[in-house]
Amino acid sequence: MKAIFNINGKDYKAEFSEGEMLDKVLRKIGLLSVKHSCNSMDCGTCTVLIDGNPVLSCGTFAASAVGKKIETVESLSQNEKLHPLQEAILEENGAQCGFCIPGFELSAKALLEKIPEPTEKEIRSYMKGNLCRCTGYERQHKAIMKASKKLKE
Amino acid sequence: MHFSIKNFYKPRNAEEALDYFQNNPDKSVFLSGGTSLAKNNLSRFDTIIDVKSNFSKSIKASKDYFIISGSTNLQDILENNELNDNFDNFFKKYFGLIGNWQIRNMATIAGSIASRVGWSDVISLLLLLDTELEVVNKNGSEWIKFDEINKGLSKGDLITNIKIHKNKPNCGYKRFSRTEFDIALFNCGVALSLKENKIESVKVVFGSTPITGKRYRDIENEMINKDIYEVIEIIPELIDKHFDGKSSPFISKEYRKELAKVYMRRLLEELSGVKK
């Protein structure tokens, strides 16, 4: 089947099969930040935002996402300027191998839109679907706190 | 990629969904969130009928009950202030234990019920409340008591609404899983009403793959009108006699049985205030 996907504010035409998952289609389009990793909805690296809410694209049928607003991490930086969240992750050394970061940043962005000043407990609760095997999470959580302040300024 | 899928429909309402289903009942499946469907059993089907994308999502309150539309996702239910105010943060506390934020954004309440998987926390939790389901099929629509889902739901039935009566029980819930956001390998809920330490009414719910969450009425019947202290002492005996949990690749039936004893004791102690 063929359809138009609205991704990061732009329309993309794509051809895909009825049973195909969204992560595969996004990668075919060229958005390689969306990782195809555990493929069992466990790790969070395939997280994208659909209508502003984080979902796992490896468990979302591509056909279901047609007509919705999809965001990947490519939407965060504008005019070669990093999003305050990305700046905060760099400053706090919140990324090591970087594999989990696209999914992590999208969940964190959605969290800060929902709760602009989250507590440590809220960060832990909302971010538990994004696994990171490098950082131990502390620096990432600090980065979210810092981004919260940056976005307020 | 699931090559067996040939058709993907996005109906606008239940009537359209049922029409699509009737065209090919043996090979069609309703997709309602799809967190379990997405990865399992798809080879049996060639037609997906997406009853989430275009269906309305709503939580409406009336004087005596709430009506939640079937395609409402678990996160929206967890965050609904009116529901939480009425049920003493039941949804915030216990729906928050289900999966993670992403999963709760994807999973719908109807989909979590219709799949009738043993690890569903939603089924065990709704059994603790006074819940009914509106089921639509080719013969029309009807409301069924939630307690009867194991015999009351048939192939081709579509759950369109969930009614939860406002009488909030004194209840508690515990789950056991490998990791914090993994599926429950065992879950347990108790709703309890006491009068001077005598048990006036009680609901005991266990869920554990491969058995869908259900009330254990034999256990409940043996608890009624008994002193709470006495019941706490005979929990091992009641579980040994009536618990029918099975083994799965992750956990044995013997281990589930021991969990049932420990969790039920803790819940009864917490709910009755016998031990803090």
Coordinates of C-alpha atoms in Angstrom, one line a residue:
Chain A
M1 CA 0.0 0.0 0.0
K2 CA 1.0 3.6 -0.5
A3 CA 0.4 6.5 1.9
I4 CA 1.6 9.9 3.0
F5 CA 3.2 10.2 6.4
N6 CA 3.4 13.5 8.2
I7 CA 6.9 13.4 9.8
N8 CA 8.5 16.4 11.6
G9 CA 6.1 18.7 9.8
K10 CA 6.8 17.4 6.3
D11 CA 4.9 15.0 4.2
Y12 CA 6.6 11.8 3.0
K13 CA 5.2 9.4 0.5
A14 CA 6.0 5.8 1.3
E15 CA 5.2 2.3 0.0
F16 CA 4.9 -0.4 2.6
S17 CA 3.0 -3.6 3.3
E18 CA -0.2 -3.8 5.4
G19 CA 1.6 -5.7 8.2
E20 CA 4.7 -3.5 8.3
M21 CA 5.8 -1.8 11.5
L22 CA 6.4 2.0 11.7
D23 CA 10.1 1.7 12.6
K24 CA 10.9 -0.1 9.4
V25 CA 9.0 2.4 7.3
L26 CA 10.7 5.4 9.0
R27 CA 14.1 3.9 8.4
K28 CA 13.2 3.2 4.7
I29 CA 12.3 6.9 4.4
G30 CA 15.8 7.6 5.7
L31 CA 15.2 8.5 9.3
L32 CA 17.8 6.3 10.7
S33 CA 17.7 7.8 14.2
V34 CA 14.7 5.4 14.7
K35 CA 16.5 2.3 15.9
H36 CA 15.3 -1.2 15.1
S37 CA 16.7 -2.9 18.1
C38 CA 14.9 -5.3 20.5
N39 CA 11.8 -5.6 18.2
S40 CA 9.8 -6.6 21.2
M41 CA 8.7 -3.3 22.8
D42 CA 11.2 -3.6 25.6
C43 CA 14.1 -1.2 25.0
G44 CA 12.6 2.2 23.9
T45 CA 15.2 2.9 21.2
C46 CA 12.5 3.0 18.6
T47 CA 10.5 5.6 20.5
V48 CA 8.8 8.3 18.3
L49 CA 6.1 10.8 19.2
I50 CA 2.7 10.4 17.6
D51 CA 0.5 13.4 18.1
G52 CA 2.9 14.4 20.9
N53 CA 2.9 11.2 22.8
P54 CA 5.8 8.7 23.0
V55 CA 5.0 5.3 21.5
L56 CA 7.2 2.4 20.4
S57 CA 7.4 2.3 16.6
C58 CA 8.5 -1.4 16.6
G59 CA 5.0 -2.2 18.0
T60 CA 3.0 0.3 15.9
F61 CA 1.6 -0.7 12.5
A62 CA 2.7 1.8 10.0
A63 CA -0.8 2.0 8.5
S64 CA -2.1 3.1 11.9
A65 CA 0.2 6.1 11.9
V66 CA -1.1 7.5 8.6
G67 CA -2.9 10.8 9.1
K68 CA -1.1 11.4 12.5
K69 CA 1.7 13.8 13.4
I70 CA 4.9 11.8 13.8
E71 CA 8.0 13.3 15.3
T72 CA 11.5 11.8 15.3
V73 CA 14.6 13.2 16.9
E74 CA 15.5 15.0 13.7
S75 CA 12.8 17.5 14.6
L76 CA 14.6 18.7 17.7
S77 CA 17.4 20.9 16.4
Q78 CA 16.4 23.9 14.3
N79 CA 18.7 25.8 11.9
E80 CA 21.7 23.9 13.1
K81 CA 21.0 25.0 16.7
L82 CA 20.6 22.2 19.2
H83 CA 17.4 21.9 21.3
P84 CA 18.0 22.9 25.0
L85 CA 17.5 19.3 25.9
Q86 CA 20.3 18.2 23.6
E87 CA 22.6 20.9 24.9
A88 CA 21.9 19.7 28.4
I89 CA 22.7 16.1 27.5
L90 CA 26.0 17.2 26.1
E91 CA 26.8 19.4 29.1
E92 CA 26.0 16.7 31.6
N93 CA 27.7 13.9 29.5
G94 CA 24.4 12.1 29.3
A95 CA 25.3 10.1 26.2
Q96 CA 28.1 7.6 25.7
C97 CA 27.5 5.2 22.8
G98 CA 24.4 7.3 21.9
F99 CA 22.3 4.4 20.7
C100 CA 19.4 5.0 23.1
I101 CA 19.6 8.8 22.8
P102 CA 17.1 9.5 20.0
G103 CA 14.4 7.6 21.8
F104 CA 15.4 9.0 25.2
E105 CA 15.4 12.6 23.9
L106 CA 11.9 12.2 22.4
S107 CA 10.5 10.8 25.7
A108 CA 12.2 13.6 27.6
K109 CA 10.8 16.2 25.3
A110 CA 7.3 14.9 25.7
L111 CA 7.8 14.7 29.5
L112 CA 9.0 18.4 29.6
E113 CA 6.0 19.4 27.6
K114 CA 3.6 17.6 29.9
I115 CA 5.4 18.5 33.2
P116 CA 7.7 21.5 32.7
E117 CA 9.4 21.1 36.0
P118 CA 9.5 17.3 36.8
T119 CA 10.7 15.9 40.0
E120 CA 13.4 13.2 40.2
K121 CA 10.6 10.7 40.9
E122 CA 8.5 11.8 37.9
I123 CA 11.6 11.6 35.6
R124 CA 12.3 8.1 36.8
S125 CA 8.7 7.1 36.3
Y126 CA 8.2 8.6 32.9
M127 CA 11.6 7.6 31.5
K128 CA 11.7 4.0 32.6
G129 CA 10.7 2.8 29.1
N130 CA 14.0 4.0 27.7
L131 CA 16.9 1.7 28.5
C132 CA 20.5 2.9 28.5
R133 CA 23.3 0.4 29.0
C134 CA 26.1 3.0 29.3
T135 CA 25.2 5.9 31.6
G136 CA 23.4 4.4 34.6
Y137 CA 20.7 7.1 34.0
E138 CA 22.0 9.5 36.6
R139 CA 23.5 11.9 34.1
Q140 CA 20.6 11.6 31.8
H141 CA 18.2 12.5 34.6
K142 CA 20.4 15.5 35.6
A143 CA 20.3 16.6 32.0
I144 CA 16.5 16.6 32.0
M145 CA 16.5 18.7 35.2
K146 CA 18.9 21.1 33.5
A147 CA 16.9 21.2 30.3
S148 CA 13.8 22.1 32.3
K149 CA 15.6 25.1 33.7
K150 CA 17.0 26.1 30.2
L151 CA 13.5 25.9 28.7
K152 CA 12.2 28.2 31.5
E153 CA 14.7 30.9 30.8
Chain B
M1 CA 7.1 -7.5 8.6
H2 CA 4.0 -9.7 8.5
F3 CA 3.6 -10.8 4.9
S4 CA 0.3 -12.7 5.7
I5 CA -1.5 -9.4 6.2
K6 CA -3.3 -8.4 3.0
N7 CA -5.9 -5.8 4.2
F8 CA -5.7 -3.1 6.8
Y9 CA -9.0 -1.3 7.5
K10 CA -9.6 1.8 9.7
P11 CA -13.4 1.9 10.2
R12 CA -15.0 5.0 11.6
N13 CA -17.4 3.3 13.9
A14 CA -18.4 -0.1 15.4
E15 CA -20.9 -0.8 12.6
E16 CA -18.3 -0.4 9.9
A17 CA -15.8 -2.5 11.9
L18 CA -18.3 -5.4 12.3
D19 CA -19.1 -5.2 8.5
Y20 CA -15.4 -5.7 7.7
F21 CA -15.2 -8.5 10.2
Q22 CA -18.2 -10.3 8.8
N23 CA -16.6 -10.2 5.3
N24 CA -13.9 -12.6 6.5
P25 CA -14.5 -13.7 10.1
D26 CA -12.0 -16.5 10.2
K27 CA -9.0 -14.4 9.1
S28 CA -9.9 -11.0 10.6
V29 CA -8.7 -9.5 13.8
F30 CA -9.6 -6.3 15.6
L31 CA -6.6 -4.1 16.4
S32 CA -7.1 -2.0 19.5
G33 CA -3.7 -0.7 20.5
G34 CA -2.1 -3.9 19.4
T35 CA 0.6 -4.2 22.0
S36 CA 0.2 -7.9 22.1
L37 CA -1.2 -8.4 18.6
A38 CA 1.7 -6.6 17.0
K39 CA 4.1 -9.4 17.8
N40 CA 2.0 -12.5 18.3
N41 CA -0.3 -14.8 16.4
L42 CA -0.5 -12.5 13.4
S43 CA 0.2 -15.4 11.0
R44 CA -3.3 -16.7 11.6
F45 CA -4.9 -13.5 10.1
D46 CA -4.9 -11.7 6.8
T47 CA -7.1 -8.7 7.7
I48 CA -6.5 -6.2 10.4
I49 CA -9.4 -4.0 11.5
D50 CA -7.9 -1.0 13.4
V51 CA -10.6 0.0 15.9
K52 CA -8.3 2.5 17.7
S53 CA -7.2 5.1 15.1
N54 CA -10.6 6.6 14.2
F55 CA -12.7 5.7 17.3
S56 CA -13.5 8.4 19.8
K57 CA -11.6 8.3 23.1
S58 CA -13.6 9.6 26.1
I59 CA -14.1 9.3 29.9
K60 CA -17.6 10.5 30.9
A61 CA -19.0 10.7 34.4
S62 CA -22.6 10.4 35.4
K63 CA -24.1 10.4 38.8
D64 CA -23.5 6.7 39.5
Y65 CA -20.8 5.6 37.1
F66 CA -18.1 6.4 34.6
I67 CA -18.2 5.3 31.0
I68 CA -14.8 4.9 29.3
S69 CA -14.8 4.3 25.6
G70 CA -13.0 1.2 24.6
S71 CA -10.3 2.9 22.5
T72 CA -9.2 5.2 25.4
N73 CA -5.6 4.4 26.2
L74 CA -4.3 3.4 29.6
Q75 CA -2.3 6.6 30.1
D76 CA -5.3 8.8 29.6
I77 CA -7.2 6.7 32.2
L78 CA -4.3 6.9 34.6
E79 CA -4.1 10.7 34.3
N80 CA -7.9 11.4 34.5
N81 CA -8.5 13.5 37.6
E82 CA -12.2 12.8 38.0
L83 CA -11.6 9.0 38.0
N84 CA -8.8 9.3 40.4
D85 CA -10.7 11.6 42.8
N86 CA -13.6 9.2 42.9
F87 CA -11.5 6.0 43.3
D88 CA -8.9 7.3 45.7
N89 CA -6.1 7.4 43.1
F90 CA -6.8 3.8 42.2
F91 CA -5.9 4.4 38.5
K92 CA -2.8 6.5 39.2
K93 CA -1.5 4.0 41.7
Y94 CA -2.2 0.7 39.9
F95 CA -2.4 1.6 36.1
G96 CA 1.0 3.2 36.7
L97 CA 2.4 -0.3 37.4
I98 CA 1.5 -1.4 33.9
G99 CA 4.4 -1.4 31.4
N100 CA 5.9 2.0 30.8
W101 CA 4.7 5.4 29.4
Q102 CA 5.1 4.3 25.8
I103 CA 3.2 1.1 26.3
R104 CA 0.4 2.8 28.2
N105 CA 0.0 5.3 25.3
M106 CA -0.4 2.5 22.9
A107 CA -2.5 0.0 24.8
T108 CA -6.3 0.7 25.0
I109 CA -8.5 -0.5 27.7
A110 CA -10.7 -2.6 25.4
G111 CA -7.7 -4.2 23.8
S112 CA -6.2 -5.0 27.2
I113 CA -9.5 -6.8 28.1
A114 CA -10.3 -8.5 24.8
S115 CA -7.0 -10.2 24.5
R116 CA -7.8 -12.0 27.8
V117 CA -4.1 -12.7 28.4
G118 CA -3.2 -14.1 31.8
W119 CA -0.7 -11.4 32.5
S120 CA -3.2 -8.5 32.0
D121 CA -3.1 -6.2 35.0
V122 CA -6.1 -4.4 33.5
I123 CA -8.4 -7.5 33.8
S124 CA -7.3 -8.2 37.4
L125 CA -7.7 -4.5 38.4
L126 CA -11.2 -4.1 36.8
L127 CA -12.4 -7.3 38.6
L128 CA -11.8 -5.5 41.9
L129 CA -14.2 -2.7 40.8
D130 CA -17.9 -2.9 39.9
T131 CA -17.4 -3.1 36.1
E132 CA -19.5 -3.8 33.1
L133 CA -18.6 -4.1 29.4
E134 CA -20.7 -3.0 26.4
V135 CA -20.2 -5.6 23.8
V136 CA -21.3 -5.2 20.2
N137 CA -21.6 -8.0 17.6
K138 CA -23.6 -8.9 14.6
N139 CA -26.7 -9.5 16.8
G140 CA -26.6 -6.1 18.4
S141 CA -25.2 -4.8 21.6
E142 CA -25.4 -5.8 25.3
W143 CA -23.9 -5.0 28.6
I144 CA -22.2 -7.9 30.4
K145 CA -20.8 -8.1 33.9
F146 CA -17.1 -7.9 33.9
D147 CA -16.9 -11.0 36.1
E148 CA -18.2 -13.0 33.2
I149 CA -15.7 -12.1 30.5
N150 CA -14.2 -15.5 30.5
K151 CA -17.4 -17.0 29.2
G152 CA -19.2 -13.9 28.0
L153 CA -16.9 -12.8 25.1
S154 CA -17.0 -14.6 21.8
K155 CA -15.1 -14.3 18.5
G156 CA -16.2 -11.2 16.6
D157 CA -17.3 -9.3 19.7
L158 CA -16.2 -5.8 20.0
I159 CA -15.9 -4.0 23.3
T160 CA -17.1 -0.5 22.8
N161 CA -17.5 0.9 26.3
I162 CA -16.5 0.1 29.9
K163 CA -18.8 1.1 32.7
I164 CA -17.4 1.5 36.2
H165 CA -19.8 2.1 39.0
K166 CA -18.7 4.7 41.5
N167 CA -18.8 2.6 44.6
K168 CA -15.1 2.5 45.5
P169 CA -14.1 -0.6 47.4
N170 CA -11.4 -0.8 50.0
C171 CA -8.9 -2.6 47.8
G172 CA -5.2 -3.3 47.1
Y173 CA -3.2 -4.8 44.4
K174 CA 0.2 -6.4 43.9
R175 CA 2.1 -7.7 41.0
F176 CA 5.3 -9.7 40.4
S177 CA 7.4 -9.3 37.3
R178 CA 11.0 -9.9 36.2
T179 CA 11.6 -6.1 35.7
E180 CA 9.6 -3.1 36.7
F181 CA 7.9 -2.6 33.3
D182 CA 7.7 -6.3 32.2
I183 CA 4.5 -8.2 32.0
A184 CA 3.2 -9.5 35.3
L185 CA 4.1 -13.1 35.9
F186 CA 1.6 -13.1 38.7
N187 CA -0.8 -10.5 40.1
C188 CA -3.2 -10.4 43.0
G189 CA -5.9 -8.1 44.1
V190 CA -8.2 -8.1 47.2
A191 CA -11.2 -5.9 47.9
L192 CA -12.4 -6.1 51.4
S193 CA -15.3 -4.8 53.6
L194 CA -15.1 -5.4 57.3
K195 CA -17.6 -4.9 60.2
E196 CA -16.0 -5.2 63.6
N197 CA -13.2 -7.4 62.2
K198 CA -15.8 -9.7 60.5
I199 CA -15.5 -9.9 56.7
E200 CA -18.8 -8.6 55.3
S201 CA -17.8 -8.8 51.6
V202 CA -14.6 -9.7 49.8
K203 CA -13.2 -10.1 46.3
V204 CA -10.1 -12.2 45.7
V205 CA -8.5 -11.9 42.2
F206 CA -5.4 -13.7 40.8
G207 CA -4.0 -13.4 37.3
S208 CA -1.2 -15.5 36.0
T209 CA -0.4 -16.8 32.6
P210 CA -1.8 -19.0 31.1
I211 CA -4.9 -18.4 33.2
T212 CA -6.8 -15.1 32.6
G213 CA -7.3 -13.1 35.7
K214 CA -10.4 -14.2 37.6
R215 CA -12.2 -14.0 40.9
Y216 CA -11.7 -17.0 43.2
R217 CA -15.2 -17.3 44.6
D218 CA -14.4 -20.5 46.5
I219 CA -11.8 -18.6 48.5
E220 CA -14.2 -15.7 49.0
N221 CA -17.0 -17.9 50.2
E222 CA -14.8 -19.5 52.8
M223 CA -13.8 -16.0 54.1
I224 CA -17.3 -14.4 54.4
N225 CA -18.5 -13.8 58.0
K226 CA -15.2 -15.0 59.4
D227 CA -12.9 -13.0 61.6
I228 CA -10.1 -11.3 59.7
Y229 CA -7.4 -12.6 62.1
E230 CA -8.7 -16.1 61.6
V231 CA -8.7 -15.7 57.9
I232 CA -5.1 -14.4 57.8
E233 CA -4.0 -17.6 59.6
I234 CA -5.8 -19.9 57.1
I235 CA -4.6 -18.3 53.9
P236 CA -2.1 -21.0 53.1
E237 CA -4.8 -23.6 53.5
L238 CA -7.3 -21.7 51.3
I239 CA -4.7 -21.2 48.6
D240 CA -3.6 -24.8 48.6
K241 CA -7.2 -25.9 48.3
H242 CA -8.4 -23.5 45.6
F243 CA -5.6 -21.8 43.7
D244 CA -5.3 -23.3 40.2
G245 CA -2.3 -21.4 38.7
K246 CA -0.3 -23.2 36.1
S247 CA 3.4 -23.2 35.2
S248 CA 4.8 -21.1 32.4
P249 CA 8.4 -21.0 30.9
F250 CA 9.2 -18.2 33.4
I251 CA 7.6 -19.3 36.6
S252 CA 6.4 -22.6 38.1
K253 CA 2.9 -23.2 39.5
E254 CA 4.4 -23.9 42.9
Y255 CA 6.2 -20.6 42.9
R256 CA 2.9 -18.8 41.9
K257 CA 1.1 -20.6 44.7
E258 CA 3.7 -19.3 47.3
L259 CA 3.4 -15.8 45.8
A260 CA -0.4 -16.1 46.2
K261 CA -0.1 -16.9 49.9
V262 CA 2.4 -14.1 50.6
Y263 CA 0.6 -11.4 48.6
M264 CA -2.8 -12.2 49.8
R265 CA -1.6 -12.1 53.4
R266 CA 0.1 -8.8 52.9
L267 CA -3.0 -7.3 51.2
L268 CA -5.3 -8.5 53.9
E269 CA -3.0 -7.1 56.6
E270 CA -2.8 -3.7 54.8
L271 CA -6.5 -3.4 54.0
S272 CA -7.6 -4.4 57.5
G273 CA -5.0 -2.4 59.3
V274 CA -4.1 -5.5 61.3
K275 CA -0.4 -4.9 60.7
K276 CA 1.3 -1.9 59.2

